[in-house]
Coordinates of N, CA and C in Angstrom, one line a residue:
N4 N 46.0 88.9 -107.0 CA 44.6 88.6 -106.4 C 44.9 87.3 -106.1
Y5 N 45.3 86.3 -106.4 CA 45.3 85.0 -106.2 C 45.1 84.8 -105.1
P6 N 46.4 85.1 -103.8 CA 46.5 84.5 -102.7 C 45.3 84.9 -101.7
D7 N 44.8 86.1 -102.3 CA 43.4 86.7 -101.4 C 42.0 85.8 -102.1
L8 N 41.8 85.3 -103.1 CA 40.8 84.2 -103.7 C 41.4 83.2 -102.9
A9 N 42.5 82.3 -103.2 CA 42.7 81.2 -102.7 C 42.6 81.0 -101.2
Q10 N 42.6 82.2 -100.0 CA 42.5 82.5 -98.8 C 40.4 82.6 -98.5
A11 N 40.1 83.5 -99.4 CA 38.4 83.5 -99.3 C 37.9 82.3 -99.6
A12 N 38.3 81.4 -100.4 CA 38.1 80.2 -100.7 C 38.2 79.1 -99.1
L13 N 39.5 79.3 -98.7 CA 39.6 78.7 -97.6 C 38.6 79.0 -96.6
E14 N 38.6 80.4 -96.6 CA 37.3 80.4 -95.2 C 36.4 80.1 -95.6
A15 N 36.0 79.9 -96.7 CA 34.4 79.6 -97.0 C 34.2 78.0 -96.9
I16 N 35.6 77.3 -96.7 CA 35.3 75.9 -97.0 C 35.6 75.4 -95.8
E17 N 35.9 76.2 -94.9 CA 36.0 75.8 -93.2 C 34.9 76.1 -92.5
H18 N 34.2 77.2 -93.0 CA 32.6 77.7 -92.6 C 32.2 76.7 -92.7
E19 N 31.9 75.9 -94.1 CA 30.9 75.0 -94.2 C 31.1 73.7 -93.5
L20 N 32.6 73.3 -93.3 CA 32.6 72.0 -92.4 C 32.4 72.4 -91.0
E21 N 32.3 73.7 -90.5 CA 32.4 73.9 -88.9 C 31.0 73.4 -89.0
E22 N 29.8 74.2 -89.8 CA 28.4 74.3 -90.0 C 28.6 72.5 -90.0
Y23 N 28.7 71.7 -91.3 CA 28.4 70.0 -90.9 C 29.1 69.7 -89.8
T24 N 30.1 70.1 -89.3 CA 30.4 69.6 -87.9 C 29.7 69.5 -87.0
E25 N 28.8 70.9 -86.6 CA 27.6 71.3 -85.8 C 27.1 71.0 -85.8
Y26 N 25.9 70.6 -87.0 CA 24.8 70.0 -87.3 C 24.5 68.6 -87.6
L27 N 25.7 68.0 -87.6 CA 25.6 66.6 -87.9 C 25.2 66.0 -86.6
P28 N 25.2 65.9 -85.8 CA 24.3 65.1 -84.7 C 23.1 65.3 -84.8
M29 N 22.4 66.7 -85.1 CA 21.1 66.5 -85.3 C 20.2 65.7 -86.7
A30 N 21.1 65.7 -87.6 CA 20.7 65.3 -88.6 C 20.6 63.8 -88.4
D31 N 21.7 63.4 -87.8 CA 21.7 61.3 -87.2 C 20.4 61.2 -86.2
L32 N 20.2 62.8 -85.3 CA 18.8 62.2 -84.8 C 17.6 62.0 -85.6
A33 N 17.3 63.2 -86.7 CA 16.4 63.1 -87.4 C 16.3 61.7 -88.1
I34 N 17.2 61.3 -88.6 CA 17.3 59.7 -89.1 C 17.4 58.8 -88.3
S35 N 17.6 59.1 -87.3 CA 16.9 58.2 -86.2 C 15.5 57.7 -85.9
A36 N 15.1 59.2 -85.8 CA 13.5 59.1 -85.4 C 12.4 58.5 -86.7
L37 N 13.2 58.8 -88.0 CA 12.8 58.3 -88.9 C 12.9 57.0 -88.9
K38 N 13.9 56.0 -88.5 CA 14.1 54.8 -88.4 C 13.3 54.1 -87.4
E39 N 12.8 54.8 -86.4 CA 11.8 54.2 -85.4 C 10.5 53.4 -86.2
D40 N 10.1 53.7 -87.2 CA 9.3 52.9 -87.6 C 9.6 52.2 -89.0
D41 N 10.1 51.0 -88.7 CA 10.4 50.0 -90.2 C 10.0 50.5 -91.3
K42 N 8.8 50.4 -91.3 CA 7.8 50.3 -93.0 C 7.8 52.4 -93.4
F43 N 7.9 53.2 -92.5 CA 7.9 54.4 -92.8 C 9.5 54.7 -93.8
Y44 N 10.2 54.3 -92.6 CA 11.2 54.4 -93.1 C 12.1 53.7 -94.6
N45 N 11.7 52.4 -94.4 CA 11.7 51.9 -95.9 C 11.1 52.5 -97.3
A46 N 10.1 52.8 -96.6 CA 9.2 54.1 -97.8 C 10.1 55.2 -98.5
L47 N 10.6 55.7 -97.4 CA 11.5 56.9 -97.7 C 12.7 56.4 -98.4
N48 N 13.2 55.7 -97.8 CA 14.4 55.3 -98.0 C 14.5 54.4 -99.3
H49 N 13.3 53.9 -99.9 CA 13.2 53.9 -101.3 C 12.2 54.3 -102.1
L50 N 12.3 55.8 -102.0 CA 11.4 56.2 -102.5 C 11.7 56.3 -104.1
E51 N 10.6 56.6 -104.5 CA 10.4 56.5 -106.2 C 9.0 57.4 -106.6
D52 N 9.5 58.3 -107.5 CA 8.4 59.2 -108.3 C 7.6 58.2 -109.0
E53 N 6.7 58.6 -109.5 CA 5.7 57.9 -110.9 C 6.2 57.7 -111.2
L54 N 7.5 58.1 -111.7 CA 7.9 57.2 -113.5 C 8.7 56.3 -113.3
G55 N 8.7 55.7 -111.6 CA 9.7 54.8 -111.2 C 11.0 55.4 -110.6
N56 N 11.6 56.3 -110.8 CA 12.9 57.0 -110.7 C 12.9 57.3 -109.3
P57 N 14.7 56.6 -108.9 CA 14.5 56.7 -107.3 C 14.6 58.2 -106.9
I58 N 14.4 58.5 -105.7 CA 14.5 59.8 -105.0 C 15.2 59.9 -103.9
D59 N 16.2 60.2 -103.8 CA 17.0 60.9 -102.2 C 16.3 61.9 -101.9
I60 N 16.7 61.7 -100.2 CA 15.9 62.9 -99.5 C 17.2 63.2 -98.5
F61 N 17.5 64.3 -98.8 CA 18.9 64.9 -97.8 C 18.3 66.0 -97.1
I62 N 18.9 65.5 -95.7 CA 18.1 66.6 -94.7 C 19.4 67.6 -94.4
Y63 N 18.4 68.5 -94.2 CA 19.2 70.0 -94.0 C 18.8 70.3 -92.8
I64 N 20.3 71.0 -91.9 CA 19.6 71.8 -90.7 C 19.9 73.5 -91.0
N65 N 19.0 74.0 -90.4 CA 19.1 75.5 -90.7 C 18.2 76.2 -89.1
P66 N 19.4 76.6 -88.2 CA 18.5 76.8 -87.1 C 17.9 78.1 -87.5
N67 N 18.1 78.8 -88.1 CA 17.5 80.2 -88.1 C 16.2 79.9 -89.1
L68 N 15.5 78.7 -89.4 CA 14.3 78.7 -90.3 C 13.1 78.9 -89.5
R69 N 13.4 79.1 -88.1 CA 12.5 78.3 -87.2 C 11.7 80.7 -87.1
S70 N 13.1 81.3 -87.0 CA 12.5 82.9 -86.7 C 12.3 82.8 -88.0
E71 N 12.8 82.5 -89.2 CA 12.2 83.4 -90.6 C 11.2 82.8 -91.3
K72 N 10.8 81.4 -91.0 CA 9.8 80.9 -91.6 C 8.7 81.2 -90.2
G73 N 9.2 80.6 -89.1 CA 7.8 80.6 -87.8 C 7.9 79.2 -88.1
R74 N 8.6 78.1 -88.3 CA 8.4 76.5 -88.1 C 9.1 76.2 -87.8
D75 N 9.2 74.6 -87.7 CA 10.2 73.9 -87.7 C 11.0 73.1 -88.3
G76 N 10.1 73.2 -89.8 CA 10.6 72.5 -90.8 C 9.9 73.0 -92.4
E77 N 10.6 72.4 -93.4 CA 10.0 72.2 -95.0 C 10.5 71.7 -95.6
C78 N 9.7 71.4 -96.8 CA 10.5 70.3 -97.7 C 10.6 71.0 -98.9
I79 N 11.4 70.7 -99.3 CA 11.9 71.7 -101.0 C 11.7 70.2 -102.2
E80 N 10.7 70.4 -102.7 CA 10.5 69.3 -103.6 C 10.4 70.2 -105.1
D81 N 11.9 70.2 -105.9 CA 11.6 70.5 -107.2 C 11.3 70.3 -108.6
V82 N 10.2 70.2 -108.6 CA 10.0 69.1 -110.1 C 9.9 70.4 -111.3
F83 N 10.0 69.0 -112.4 CA 10.1 69.5 -113.6 C 8.7 69.1 -114.7
L84 N 8.6 70.0 -114.9 CA 7.1 70.3 -115.6 C 7.5 69.9 -117.0
F85 N 6.5 69.2 -118.1 CA 7.2 69.5 -119.7 C 5.4 69.2 -120.1
D86 N 5.1 70.3 -120.6 CA 3.4 70.6 -121.3 C 2.6 69.9 -120.6
N87 N 2.7 70.6 -118.7 CA 1.5 70.4 -117.9 C 1.6 69.0 -117.5
R88 N 2.5 68.1 -117.7 CA 2.4 67.1 -117.2 C 3.7 66.7 -116.3
F89 N 3.3 65.5 -115.3 CA 5.0 65.1 -114.6 C 5.8 64.7 -115.5
C90 N 7.0 65.4 -115.0 CA 8.2 64.9 -115.5 C 9.0 64.1 -114.4
G91 N 9.2 64.5 -113.3 CA 10.1 64.2 -112.4 C 10.8 65.2 -111.2
F92 N 11.6 64.9 -110.2 CA 12.0 65.7 -109.1 C 13.9 65.8 -110.0
R93 N 13.7 67.2 -109.9 CA 15.1 67.9 -110.3 C 16.2 67.1 -109.5
D94 N 17.3 67.1 -110.1 CA 18.2 66.2 -109.6 C 17.5 64.5 -108.8
N95 N 16.6 64.1 -109.3 CA 16.2 62.9 -108.1 C 16.2 63.1 -106.8
K96 N 15.8 64.4 -106.1 CA 16.2 64.4 -104.7 C 15.0 65.6 -104.3
V97 N 14.9 65.2 -103.0 CA 14.1 66.2 -102.0 C 14.6 66.9 -101.1
D98 N 14.9 67.9 -100.6 CA 15.1 68.2 -99.5 C 13.9 68.6 -98.2
M99 N 15.0 68.4 -96.9 CA 14.4 67.9 -95.7 C 14.8 69.0 -94.7
I100 N 14.2 70.2 -94.8 CA 15.0 71.3 -93.9 C 14.3 71.3 -92.6
L101 N 15.2 70.9 -91.7 CA 14.6 71.1 -90.1 C 15.3 72.1 -89.2
S102 N 15.2 72.7 -88.5 CA 15.4 74.0 -87.4 C 16.2 73.5 -86.5
G103 N 16.1 72.2 -86.0 CA 16.4 71.9 -84.8 C 15.8 71.6 -83.7
C104 N 14.6 72.1 -83.8 CA 13.7 71.9 -82.6 C 12.7 70.6 -82.7
D105 N 12.8 70.0 -81.8 CA 11.4 69.0 -81.5 C 11.8 68.0 -83.1
I106 N 12.9 67.7 -82.7 CA 14.0 67.0 -84.2 C 13.1 65.7 -84.8
G107 N 12.9 64.9 -83.6 CA 12.3 63.8 -84.1 C 10.5 64.0 -84.1
I108 N 9.6 65.0 -84.1 CA 8.4 65.1 -84.3 C 8.9 65.3 -85.9
T109 N 10.2 66.7 -86.0 CA 9.7 67.3 -86.9 C 10.3 66.7 -88.1
A110 N 10.9 65.7 -88.1 CA 11.4 65.0 -89.2 C 10.2 63.9 -90.1
C111 N 9.3 63.3 -88.8 CA 8.8 62.5 -88.9 C 7.2 63.4 -90.0
H112 N 7.3 64.6 -89.0 CA 6.1 65.1 -90.0 C 6.5 65.8 -91.7
E113 N 7.8 66.1 -91.7 CA 8.0 66.2 -93.0 C 8.1 65.4 -93.9
G114 N 8.8 64.4 -93.0 CA 9.1 63.1 -94.0 C 7.1 62.3 -95.0
G115 N 6.4 63.0 -94.0 CA 4.9 62.4 -94.3 C 4.6 63.2 -95.4
H116 N 4.7 65.0 -95.5 CA 4.8 65.5 -96.8 C 5.7 64.8 -98.0
I117 N 6.7 64.8 -97.6 CA 7.5 64.0 -98.7 C 6.9 62.5 -99.0
E118 N 6.6 61.8 -98.6 CA 6.0 60.7 -98.7 C 5.2 60.8 -99.5
N119 N 4.2 61.3 -99.3 CA 2.9 61.8 -100.2 C 3.4 62.3 -101.3
D120 N 4.0 63.5 -101.1 CA 4.1 64.4 -102.4 C 4.9 63.5 -103.6
V121 N 5.7 63.1 -103.0 CA 6.5 62.2 -104.1 C 6.2 61.1 -104.5
T122 N 5.1 60.2 -104.0 CA 4.6 59.0 -104.7 C 3.4 59.5 -105.3
G123 N 2.8 60.4 -104.8 CA 1.2 60.5 -105.2 C 1.4 61.8 -106.0
Y124 N 2.6 62.4 -106.3 CA 2.5 63.8 -106.7 C 1.4 64.2 -107.9
T125 N 0.9 63.8 -108.8 CA -0.1 63.9 -109.8 C -1.2 63.7 -109.0
K126 N -2.0 63.5 -107.8 CA -3.0 63.3 -106.5 C -2.6 64.9 -106.2
Q127 N -1.5 64.8 -105.9 CA -1.4 66.1 -104.7 C -2.1 67.3 -105.7
R128 N -0.7 67.2 -106.4 CA -0.9 68.5 -107.8 C -1.9 68.7 -108.2
N129 N -3.2 67.7 -108.3 CA -4.2 68.2 -109.0 C -5.1 68.5 -107.6
W130 N -5.2 68.2 -106.3 CA -5.6 68.7 -105.2 C -5.1 70.2 -105.5
I131 N -4.1 70.3 -105.8 CA -3.6 71.9 -105.0 C -4.6 72.9 -106.1
I132 N -4.2 72.4 -107.3 CA -5.6 73.1 -108.4 C -6.8 73.5 -107.7
S133 N -7.2 72.4 -108.3 CA -9.1 72.4 -108.1 C -9.2 72.9 -106.9
N134 N -8.4 73.0 -106.1 CA -8.7 73.9 -104.5 C -8.2 75.3 -104.3
G135 N -7.5 75.3 -105.5 CA -7.8 77.2 -105.9 C -6.0 77.3 -104.9
H136 N -5.3 76.8 -105.2 CA -4.0 76.8 -104.3 C -3.1 76.6 -105.1
A137 N -2.8 76.8 -106.8 CA -1.6 76.9 -107.7 C -1.2 78.7 -107.6
N138 N -0.1 78.4 -107.2 CA 0.7 80.3 -107.4 C 0.4 80.6 -106.0
D139 N -0.3 79.6 -104.8 CA -0.7 80.6 -103.9 C 0.4 81.1 -103.1
P140 N 1.2 81.8 -102.5 CA 2.0 82.2 -101.8 C 1.7 81.6 -100.3
N141 N 0.8 81.6 -100.1 CA 0.2 81.7 -98.7 C -0.2 79.5 -98.5
Y142 N 0.1 79.2 -100.0 CA -0.6 77.8 -99.6 C 0.7 76.9 -98.3
S143 N 0.0 76.2 -97.2 CA 0.7 75.7 -96.2 C 1.0 73.9 -96.4
G144 N 0.2 73.6 -97.0 CA 0.0 72.1 -96.9 C -0.7 71.6 -96.0
H145 N -1.4 72.5 -95.3 CA -2.2 72.1 -94.0 C -3.5 72.5 -94.1
E146 N -4.3 72.9 -95.4 CA -5.5 73.1 -95.6 C -6.2 72.3 -95.7
P147 N -7.3 72.8 -95.1 CA -8.7 71.1 -94.9 C -8.5 70.4 -96.0
G148 N -8.7 68.7 -95.7 CA -8.6 68.1 -96.2 C -7.2 67.7 -97.8
N149 N -6.2 68.6 -97.4 CA -5.1 68.5 -98.0 C -4.4 67.4 -98.0
P150 N -4.3 66.5 -98.8 CA -3.7 64.7 -98.1 C -2.3 64.8 -97.9
S151 N -1.3 66.0 -98.4 CA 0.2 66.4 -97.7 C -0.1 66.3 -96.1
G152 N -1.0 67.4 -96.0 CA -0.9 67.9 -94.3 C -1.4 66.7 -93.8
E153 N -2.6 65.7 -94.1 CA -2.8 64.8 -93.4 C -2.1 63.6 -93.4
K154 N -1.1 63.4 -94.2 CA 0.0 62.0 -94.3 C 0.7 62.6 -93.3
A155 N 1.3 63.9 -93.2 CA 2.0 64.5 -92.2 C 1.7 64.4 -91.1
Q156 N 0.4 64.8 -91.1 CA -0.1 64.5 -89.2 C 0.1 63.1 -89.1
Q157 N -0.4 62.2 -89.8 CA -0.7 60.8 -89.7 C 0.9 60.6 -88.6
R158 N 2.0 60.7 -89.9 CA 3.3 60.1 -89.0 C 3.7 61.1 -87.6
E159 N 3.6 62.1 -87.9 CA 3.6 63.0 -86.4 C 2.9 62.4 -85.6
N160 N 2.0 62.0 -85.6 CA 1.1 61.5 -84.5 C 1.3 60.2 -84.3
E161 N 1.6 59.1 -85.3 CA 2.7 57.8 -84.7 C 4.0 57.9 -84.5
Y162 N 4.7 59.4 -84.5 CA 5.9 59.3 -83.9 C 5.7 59.6 -81.9
K163 N 4.7 60.2 -81.9 CA 4.5 61.0 -80.7 C 3.4 59.9 -79.9
R164 N 3.0 58.7 -80.7 CA 2.3 57.4 -79.7 C 3.9 56.2 -79.2
R165 N 4.6 56.7 -80.2 CA 5.8 55.8 -79.7 C 6.8 56.4 -78.7
H166 N 6.6 57.6 -78.4 CA 6.8 58.4 -77.5 C 6.2 59.0 -76.2

């Protein structure tokens, strides 16, 4: 069975390489949009959690996101908690997943969520809990008064003004 397993592994790698090659230009567009605002880009490029650990942002393109989720972008912020206290972000990273539609606006919008949620994690977590959204499957990040949604909207509006 080794030749069959090797062939299957090779096909999987070739498929990943094709996806990477296909979506790299869109990821480059997202990064270019973020770089238009030096202050914002530097904040994201030198992002640290509340403990001072550097956090990297990984940008992924998932063209199925729009049909699956009904939106153009989302963030995955996988956080370690210990005894109900903030500890840090798993693998010191967060994921920005973009559908590829309206890439500049969406990258800046999702970047706003990340900026808010990483640098002010405890404040954001407390807002979610005090407003009854802990473990809420319908939590969107855009509820009235939500600091994360406000920061995302601010960064999106700044992008729109530039364009």
